[in-house]
XYZ file of C-alpha atoms in Angstrom:
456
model
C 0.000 0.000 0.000
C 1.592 3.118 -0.744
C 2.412 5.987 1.921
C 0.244 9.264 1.996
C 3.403 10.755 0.584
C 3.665 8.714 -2.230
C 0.193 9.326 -3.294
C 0.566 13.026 -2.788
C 3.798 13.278 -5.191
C 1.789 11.214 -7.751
C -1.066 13.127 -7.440
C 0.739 16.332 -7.877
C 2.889 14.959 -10.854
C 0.109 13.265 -12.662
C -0.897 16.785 -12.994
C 2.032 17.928 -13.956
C 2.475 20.625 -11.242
C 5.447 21.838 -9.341
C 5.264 22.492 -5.749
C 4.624 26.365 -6.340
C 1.802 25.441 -8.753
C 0.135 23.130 -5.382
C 0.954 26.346 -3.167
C -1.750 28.281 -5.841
C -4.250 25.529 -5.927
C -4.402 25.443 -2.292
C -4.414 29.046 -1.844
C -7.818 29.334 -4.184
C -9.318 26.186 -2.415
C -8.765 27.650 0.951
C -10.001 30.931 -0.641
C -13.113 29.430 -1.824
C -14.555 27.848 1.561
C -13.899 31.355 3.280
C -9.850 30.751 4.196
C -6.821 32.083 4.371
C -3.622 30.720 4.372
C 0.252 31.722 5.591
C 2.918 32.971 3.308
C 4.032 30.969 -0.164
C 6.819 29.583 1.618
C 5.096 28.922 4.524
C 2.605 26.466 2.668
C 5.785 25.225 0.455
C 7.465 23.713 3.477
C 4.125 21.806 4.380
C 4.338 20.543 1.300
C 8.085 19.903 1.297
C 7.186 17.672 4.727
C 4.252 15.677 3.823
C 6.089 14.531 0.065
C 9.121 13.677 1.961
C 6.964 11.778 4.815
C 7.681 13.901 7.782
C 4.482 14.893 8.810
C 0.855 14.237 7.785
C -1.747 16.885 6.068
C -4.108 17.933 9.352
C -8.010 17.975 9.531
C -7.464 21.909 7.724
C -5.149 20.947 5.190
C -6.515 17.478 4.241
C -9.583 18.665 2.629
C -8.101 21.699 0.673
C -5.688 19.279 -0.562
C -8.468 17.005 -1.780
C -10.482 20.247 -3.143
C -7.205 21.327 -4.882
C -6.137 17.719 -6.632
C -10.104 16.553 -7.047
C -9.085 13.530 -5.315
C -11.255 12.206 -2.311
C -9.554 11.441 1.356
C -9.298 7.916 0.511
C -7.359 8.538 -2.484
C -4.880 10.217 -0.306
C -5.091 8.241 2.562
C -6.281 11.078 4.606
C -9.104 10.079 7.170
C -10.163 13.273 6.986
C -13.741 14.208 6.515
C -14.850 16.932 3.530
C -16.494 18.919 7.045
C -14.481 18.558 9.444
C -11.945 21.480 8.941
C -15.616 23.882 8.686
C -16.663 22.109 12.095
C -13.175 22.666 13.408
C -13.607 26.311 12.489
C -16.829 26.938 13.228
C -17.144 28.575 16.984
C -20.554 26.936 18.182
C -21.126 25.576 21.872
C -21.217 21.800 21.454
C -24.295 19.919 21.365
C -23.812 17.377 23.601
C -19.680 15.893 25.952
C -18.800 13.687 22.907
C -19.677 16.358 20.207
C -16.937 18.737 23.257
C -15.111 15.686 23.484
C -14.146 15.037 19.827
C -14.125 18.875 19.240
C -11.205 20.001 21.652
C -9.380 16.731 20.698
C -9.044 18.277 17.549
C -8.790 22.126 18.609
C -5.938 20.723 20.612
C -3.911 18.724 17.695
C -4.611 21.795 15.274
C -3.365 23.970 17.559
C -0.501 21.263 18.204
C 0.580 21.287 14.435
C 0.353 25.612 14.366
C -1.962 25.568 11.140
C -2.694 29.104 10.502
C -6.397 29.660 9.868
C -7.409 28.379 13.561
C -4.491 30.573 15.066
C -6.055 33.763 12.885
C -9.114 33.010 13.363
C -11.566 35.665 14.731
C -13.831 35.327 17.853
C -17.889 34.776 16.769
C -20.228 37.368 18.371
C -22.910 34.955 18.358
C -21.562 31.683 19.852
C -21.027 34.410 23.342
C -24.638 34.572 23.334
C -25.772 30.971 21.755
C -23.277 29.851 24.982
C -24.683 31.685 28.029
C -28.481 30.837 26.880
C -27.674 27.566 26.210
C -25.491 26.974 29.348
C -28.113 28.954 31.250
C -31.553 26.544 30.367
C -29.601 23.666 29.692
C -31.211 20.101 31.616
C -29.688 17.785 33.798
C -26.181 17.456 33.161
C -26.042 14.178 30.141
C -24.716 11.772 32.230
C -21.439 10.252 30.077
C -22.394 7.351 28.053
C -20.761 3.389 28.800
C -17.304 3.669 26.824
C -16.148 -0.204 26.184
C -13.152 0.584 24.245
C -9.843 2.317 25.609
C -8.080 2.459 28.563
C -9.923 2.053 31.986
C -9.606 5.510 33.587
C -9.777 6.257 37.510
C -9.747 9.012 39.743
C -6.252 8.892 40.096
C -5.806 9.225 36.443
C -8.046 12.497 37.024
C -5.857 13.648 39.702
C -2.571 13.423 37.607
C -4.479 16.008 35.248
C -4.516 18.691 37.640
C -1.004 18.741 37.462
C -1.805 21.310 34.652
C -2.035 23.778 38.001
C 1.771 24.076 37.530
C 1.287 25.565 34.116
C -1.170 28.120 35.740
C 1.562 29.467 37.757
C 4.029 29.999 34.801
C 1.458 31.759 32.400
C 1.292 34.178 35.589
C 5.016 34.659 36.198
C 5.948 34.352 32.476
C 2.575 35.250 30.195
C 0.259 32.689 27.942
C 3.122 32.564 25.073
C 6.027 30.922 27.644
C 4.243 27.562 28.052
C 1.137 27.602 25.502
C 2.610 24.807 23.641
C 3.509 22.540 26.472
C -0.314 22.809 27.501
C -1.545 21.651 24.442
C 1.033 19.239 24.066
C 0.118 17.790 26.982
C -3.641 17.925 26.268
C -3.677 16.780 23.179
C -1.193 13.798 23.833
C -1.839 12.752 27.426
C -5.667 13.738 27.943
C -7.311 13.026 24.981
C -6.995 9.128 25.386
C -7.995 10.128 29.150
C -11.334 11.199 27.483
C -11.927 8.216 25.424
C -11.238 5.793 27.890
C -13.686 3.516 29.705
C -14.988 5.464 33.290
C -17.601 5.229 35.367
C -20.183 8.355 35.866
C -18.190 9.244 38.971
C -14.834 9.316 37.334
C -16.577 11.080 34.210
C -18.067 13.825 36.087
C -14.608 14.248 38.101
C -12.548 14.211 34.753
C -15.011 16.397 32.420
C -14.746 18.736 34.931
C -10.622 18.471 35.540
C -10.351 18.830 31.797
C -12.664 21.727 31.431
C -10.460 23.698 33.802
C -7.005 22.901 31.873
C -8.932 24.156 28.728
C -9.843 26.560 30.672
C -6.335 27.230 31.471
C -5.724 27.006 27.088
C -8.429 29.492 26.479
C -6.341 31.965 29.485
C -3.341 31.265 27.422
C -4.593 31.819 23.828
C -6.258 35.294 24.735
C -3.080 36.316 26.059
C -1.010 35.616 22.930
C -4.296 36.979 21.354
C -5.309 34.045 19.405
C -9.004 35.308 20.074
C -10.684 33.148 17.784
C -8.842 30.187 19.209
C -9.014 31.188 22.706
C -12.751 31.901 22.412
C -13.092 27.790 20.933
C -11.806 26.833 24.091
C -13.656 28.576 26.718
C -16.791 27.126 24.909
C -15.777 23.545 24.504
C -14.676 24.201 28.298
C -17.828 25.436 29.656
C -19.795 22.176 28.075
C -17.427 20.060 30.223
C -18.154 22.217 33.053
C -22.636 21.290 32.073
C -21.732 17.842 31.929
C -19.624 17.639 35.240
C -22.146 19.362 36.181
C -19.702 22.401 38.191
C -22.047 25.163 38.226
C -19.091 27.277 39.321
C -16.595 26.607 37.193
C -18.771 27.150 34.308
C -19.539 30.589 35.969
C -15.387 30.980 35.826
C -15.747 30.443 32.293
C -18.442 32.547 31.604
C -16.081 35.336 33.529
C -13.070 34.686 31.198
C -15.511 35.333 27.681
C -16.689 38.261 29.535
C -13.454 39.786 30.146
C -12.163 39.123 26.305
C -15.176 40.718 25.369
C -14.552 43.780 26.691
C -10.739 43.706 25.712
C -12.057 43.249 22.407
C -14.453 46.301 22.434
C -17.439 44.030 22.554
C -19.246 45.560 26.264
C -23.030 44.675 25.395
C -21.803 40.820 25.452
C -19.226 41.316 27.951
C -21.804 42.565 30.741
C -24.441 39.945 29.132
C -21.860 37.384 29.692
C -20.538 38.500 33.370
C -24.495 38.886 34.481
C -25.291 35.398 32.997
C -22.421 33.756 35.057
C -23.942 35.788 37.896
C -27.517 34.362 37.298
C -26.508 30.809 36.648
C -24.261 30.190 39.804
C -26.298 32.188 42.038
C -27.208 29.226 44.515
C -23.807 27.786 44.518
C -22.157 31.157 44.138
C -19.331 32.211 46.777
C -18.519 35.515 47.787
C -15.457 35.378 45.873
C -16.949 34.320 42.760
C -19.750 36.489 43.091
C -17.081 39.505 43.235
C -15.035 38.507 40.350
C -18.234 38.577 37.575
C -19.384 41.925 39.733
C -16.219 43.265 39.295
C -16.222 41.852 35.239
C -19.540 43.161 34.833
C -18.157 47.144 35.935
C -15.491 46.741 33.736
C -17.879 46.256 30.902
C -19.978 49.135 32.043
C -17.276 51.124 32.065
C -16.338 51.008 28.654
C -19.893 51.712 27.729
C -19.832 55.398 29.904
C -21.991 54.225 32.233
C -20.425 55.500 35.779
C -22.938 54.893 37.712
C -23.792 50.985 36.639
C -20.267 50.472 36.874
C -19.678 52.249 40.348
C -22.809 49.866 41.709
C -21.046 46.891 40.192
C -17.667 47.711 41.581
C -19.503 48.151 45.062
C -21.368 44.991 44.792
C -17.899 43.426 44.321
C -16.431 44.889 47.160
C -19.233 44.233 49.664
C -19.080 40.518 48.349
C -14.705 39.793 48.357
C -15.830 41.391 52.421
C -17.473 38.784 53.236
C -15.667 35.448 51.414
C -13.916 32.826 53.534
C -10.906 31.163 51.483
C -11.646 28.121 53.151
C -15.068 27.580 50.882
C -13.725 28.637 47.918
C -12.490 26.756 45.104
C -8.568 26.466 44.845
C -8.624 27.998 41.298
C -10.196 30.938 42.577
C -9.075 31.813 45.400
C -6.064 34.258 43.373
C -8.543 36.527 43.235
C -8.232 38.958 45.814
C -8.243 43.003 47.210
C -5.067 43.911 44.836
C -7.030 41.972 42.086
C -10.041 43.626 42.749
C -8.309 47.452 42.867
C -6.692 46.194 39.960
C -9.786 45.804 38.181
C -11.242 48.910 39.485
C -8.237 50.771 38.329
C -9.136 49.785 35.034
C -12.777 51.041 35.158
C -11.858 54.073 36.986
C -9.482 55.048 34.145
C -11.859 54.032 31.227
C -14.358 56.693 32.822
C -11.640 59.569 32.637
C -11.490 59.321 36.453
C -7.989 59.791 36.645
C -7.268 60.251 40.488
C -9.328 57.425 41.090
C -7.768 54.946 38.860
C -4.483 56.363 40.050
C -5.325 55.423 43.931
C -6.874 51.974 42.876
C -3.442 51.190 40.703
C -1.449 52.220 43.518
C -3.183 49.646 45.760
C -3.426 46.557 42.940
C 0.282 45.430 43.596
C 0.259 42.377 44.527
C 4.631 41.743 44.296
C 3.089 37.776 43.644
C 1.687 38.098 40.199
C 3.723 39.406 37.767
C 1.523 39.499 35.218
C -1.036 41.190 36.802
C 1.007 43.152 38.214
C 2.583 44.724 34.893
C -1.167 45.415 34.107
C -1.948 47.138 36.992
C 1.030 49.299 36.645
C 0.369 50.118 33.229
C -3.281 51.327 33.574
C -1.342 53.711 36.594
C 0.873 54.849 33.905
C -1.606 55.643 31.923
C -3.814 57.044 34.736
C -1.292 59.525 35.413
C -1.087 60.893 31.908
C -4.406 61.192 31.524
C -3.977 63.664 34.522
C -1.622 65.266 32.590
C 1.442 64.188 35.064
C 3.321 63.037 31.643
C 6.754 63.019 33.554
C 5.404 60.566 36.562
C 3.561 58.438 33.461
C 7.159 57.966 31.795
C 8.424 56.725 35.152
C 6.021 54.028 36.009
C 6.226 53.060 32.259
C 9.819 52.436 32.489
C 9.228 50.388 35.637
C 6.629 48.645 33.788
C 9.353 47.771 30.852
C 11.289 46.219 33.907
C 8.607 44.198 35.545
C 7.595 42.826 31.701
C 10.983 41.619 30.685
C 10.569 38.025 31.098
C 6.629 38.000 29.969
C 5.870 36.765 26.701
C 2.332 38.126 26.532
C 0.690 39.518 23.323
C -1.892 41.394 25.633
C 0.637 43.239 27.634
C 2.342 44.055 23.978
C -1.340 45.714 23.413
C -1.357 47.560 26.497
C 2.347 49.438 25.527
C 0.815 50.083 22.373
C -2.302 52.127 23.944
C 0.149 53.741 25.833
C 2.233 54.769 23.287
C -0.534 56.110 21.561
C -1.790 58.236 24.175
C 1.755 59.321 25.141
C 1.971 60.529 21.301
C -1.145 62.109 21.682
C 0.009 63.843 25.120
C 2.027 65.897 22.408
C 5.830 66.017 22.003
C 8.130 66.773 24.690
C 12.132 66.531 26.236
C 10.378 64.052 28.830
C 8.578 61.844 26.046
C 11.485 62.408 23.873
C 13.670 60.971 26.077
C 11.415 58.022 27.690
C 10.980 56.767 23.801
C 15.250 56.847 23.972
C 15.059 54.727 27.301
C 12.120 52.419 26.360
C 14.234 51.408 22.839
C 16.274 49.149 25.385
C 13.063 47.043 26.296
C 12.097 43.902 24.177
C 7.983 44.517 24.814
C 8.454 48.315 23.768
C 9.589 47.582 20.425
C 7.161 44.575 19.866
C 4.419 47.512 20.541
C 6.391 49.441 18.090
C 5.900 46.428 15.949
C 2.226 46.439 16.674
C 1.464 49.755 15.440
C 3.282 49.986 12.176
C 6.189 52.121 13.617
């Protein structure tokens, strides 16, 4: 039986094409079902590695392949499916675990092989809203059907999964970019055959819900090397683990992460939709904590939209509710969130209302010295909060410190938030102090990447 390769080369040759002549086919294939593809040389090195047997055409380039040489899968080889790269694209909440099941085991190995189109893609407006209804009126959890093939899985092969908790702690100290790949690796490699194992409703339950926090944990990491499309896949095929384990408040967490990259995105409507709807659907298992974090998502959402006082009663209700929390009944992946998260947050809202002062005092009290990352956000919105209040020399100083306390982070978001600043800074007018804080900030690796960013 010949190799995929083989039948690839022939396939191409019996055509008479060269390898740059494939690169065009596949370019108008991709084109025609609504794709784009990397550079020419990009998609030439595929090609270079599946002809010479080193790799394997994925569930995205499989099809265009077959669209490109009129050939079907099984000509190729390929078990790929005509649909599957569409359904791998498509951002819907899955219809029932195995539909999430089969869906982030291939989200996962995309990702894995670092195909383009699911790394580009863009977030869906809709699917927020098709989620939080559906999430919201969904029935009993489906309790996970008899497997009789695969491994037998047991709650200690559930607890080895949490071991993901280590990766939490470098995304903070080192940003979603540092260890994205190991996650997936790990997910895609050691967790899928978790999934499709043989388990018991117990160890089901225990493991949908284990596995909906480390995509939970892929989603985090995706939005911060703002792969929003991708990142927004996850947090949906995470939150219908979370139905199915039936974890009313992890799905809330969820819910709280699409709020808050709806709002960094500029969408508010579905960002407060979303932080109310985690808000609604928790509320009997809701703790304080949790309760303050989708308060505190919901003002930050408000914010943006100009309204102060919505936001200010949101901000409150988070406050009076982080008051009253004991850590002891909280969950473990919660329990980060805290005051300097909280004035962290409020920071934000205070300075997206043109309340300088007040986002200046909240800033000042969001350093936490434990969370890097958080930390270099919380110092940048007090950058920024002091030249908005025109204190342009006292903004350049915190920036700089900023540019120290991001040296090690390999975060696309933080890149974003230098670029804002930048932007304002420029628009703060020219000056010896600006002047010579662009001269200093040359020396930092995230100040040129926001260079980068904006076409400088």
């Amino acid at each position: 039986m010949q190799s995929i390769s083989a039948r690839l080369r022939e396939a191409r040759a019996g055509r008479g094409w060269s390898q740059p002549r494939l690169v065009r086919e596949l370019r108008q294939a991709a084109a025609h079902r609504g794709h784009q593809l990397p550079s020419d040389a990009s998609v030439k090195r595929r090609i270079a590695s599946w002809e010479n047997g080193h790799s394997s055409p994925d569930d995205f380039y499989g099809p265009l392949l077959c669209d490109a040489l009129s050939v079907s899968a099984s000509e190729l080889g390929l078990n790929h499916g005509g649909a599957q790269d569409s359904a791998l694209l498509d951002a819907v909440y899955p219809a029932s675990p195995d539909a999430a099941i089969q869906t982030v085991g291939q989200l996962w190995r995309a990702d894995l092989n670092g195909y383009e189109p699911l790394l580009q893609a863009e977030p869906s407006e809709p699917a927020w809203s098709e989620a939080s209804l559906r999430w919201l009126v969904a029935p009993e959890p489906a309790i996970p059907r008899p497997r009789t093939d695969g491994a037998r899985v047991g709650l200690g092969d559930v607890a080895a999964v949490k071991t993901t908790a280590v990766f939490a702690r470098l995304d903070d100290q080192f940003g979603g970019d540092h260890a994205r790949h190991t996650v997936i690796q790990y997910l895609s490699n050691d967790v899928v055959p978790l999934l499709r194992g043989q388990y018991t409703d117990q160890v089901g339950r225990a493991l949908y819900s284990t596995v909906a926090e480390a995509t939970l944990l892929a989603g985090w990491m995706s939005y911060d090397s703002c792969h929003h499309g991708l990142a927004q896949r996850y947090f949906l095929q995470a939150l219908r683990l979370a139905q199915d384990a039936n974890d009313r408040r992890l799905a809330g967490s969820i819910l709280s992460a699409m709020s808050h990259q709806a709002t960094f995105l500029g969408r508010y409507t579905q960002a407060a939709t979303l932080a109310r709807a985690a808000l609604m659907g928790i509320s009997p298992v809701a703790t304080p904590t949790l309760r303050a974090q989708f308060h505190a998502m919901e003002a930050r959402a408000l914010a943006r939209t100009g309204d102060v006082s919505a936001c200010e009663a949101a901000l409150s209700a988070a406050t009076n509710a982080l008051e009253s929390r004991n850590s002891d009944d909280e969950p473990e992946w919660i329990t980060y969130f805290d005051e300097a998260e909280l004035a962290a947050e409020a920071a934000h809202c205070f300075r997206d209302v043109n309340s300088a002062r007040r986002a200046v005092a909240h800033a000042e009290n969001a350093m936490s010295g434990s969370h890097v990352r958080s930390d270099f956000f919380a110092t940048m919105v007090l950058a920024d909060a002091h030249l908005r209040a025109g204190e342009t020399e006292e903004a350049c100083r915190v920036a700089l410190d900023v540019l120290d306390l991001g040296e090690l982070l390999k975060s696309a978001r933080c890149v974003s938030y230098l670029a804002e600043f930048q932007q304002n800074l420029t628009a703060a007018g020219d000056s010896s102090i600006s002047r010579n804080f662009a001269e200093q900030a040359q020396e930092h690796r995230l100040w040129v990447a926001s260079e980068t960013q904006l076409g400088l």
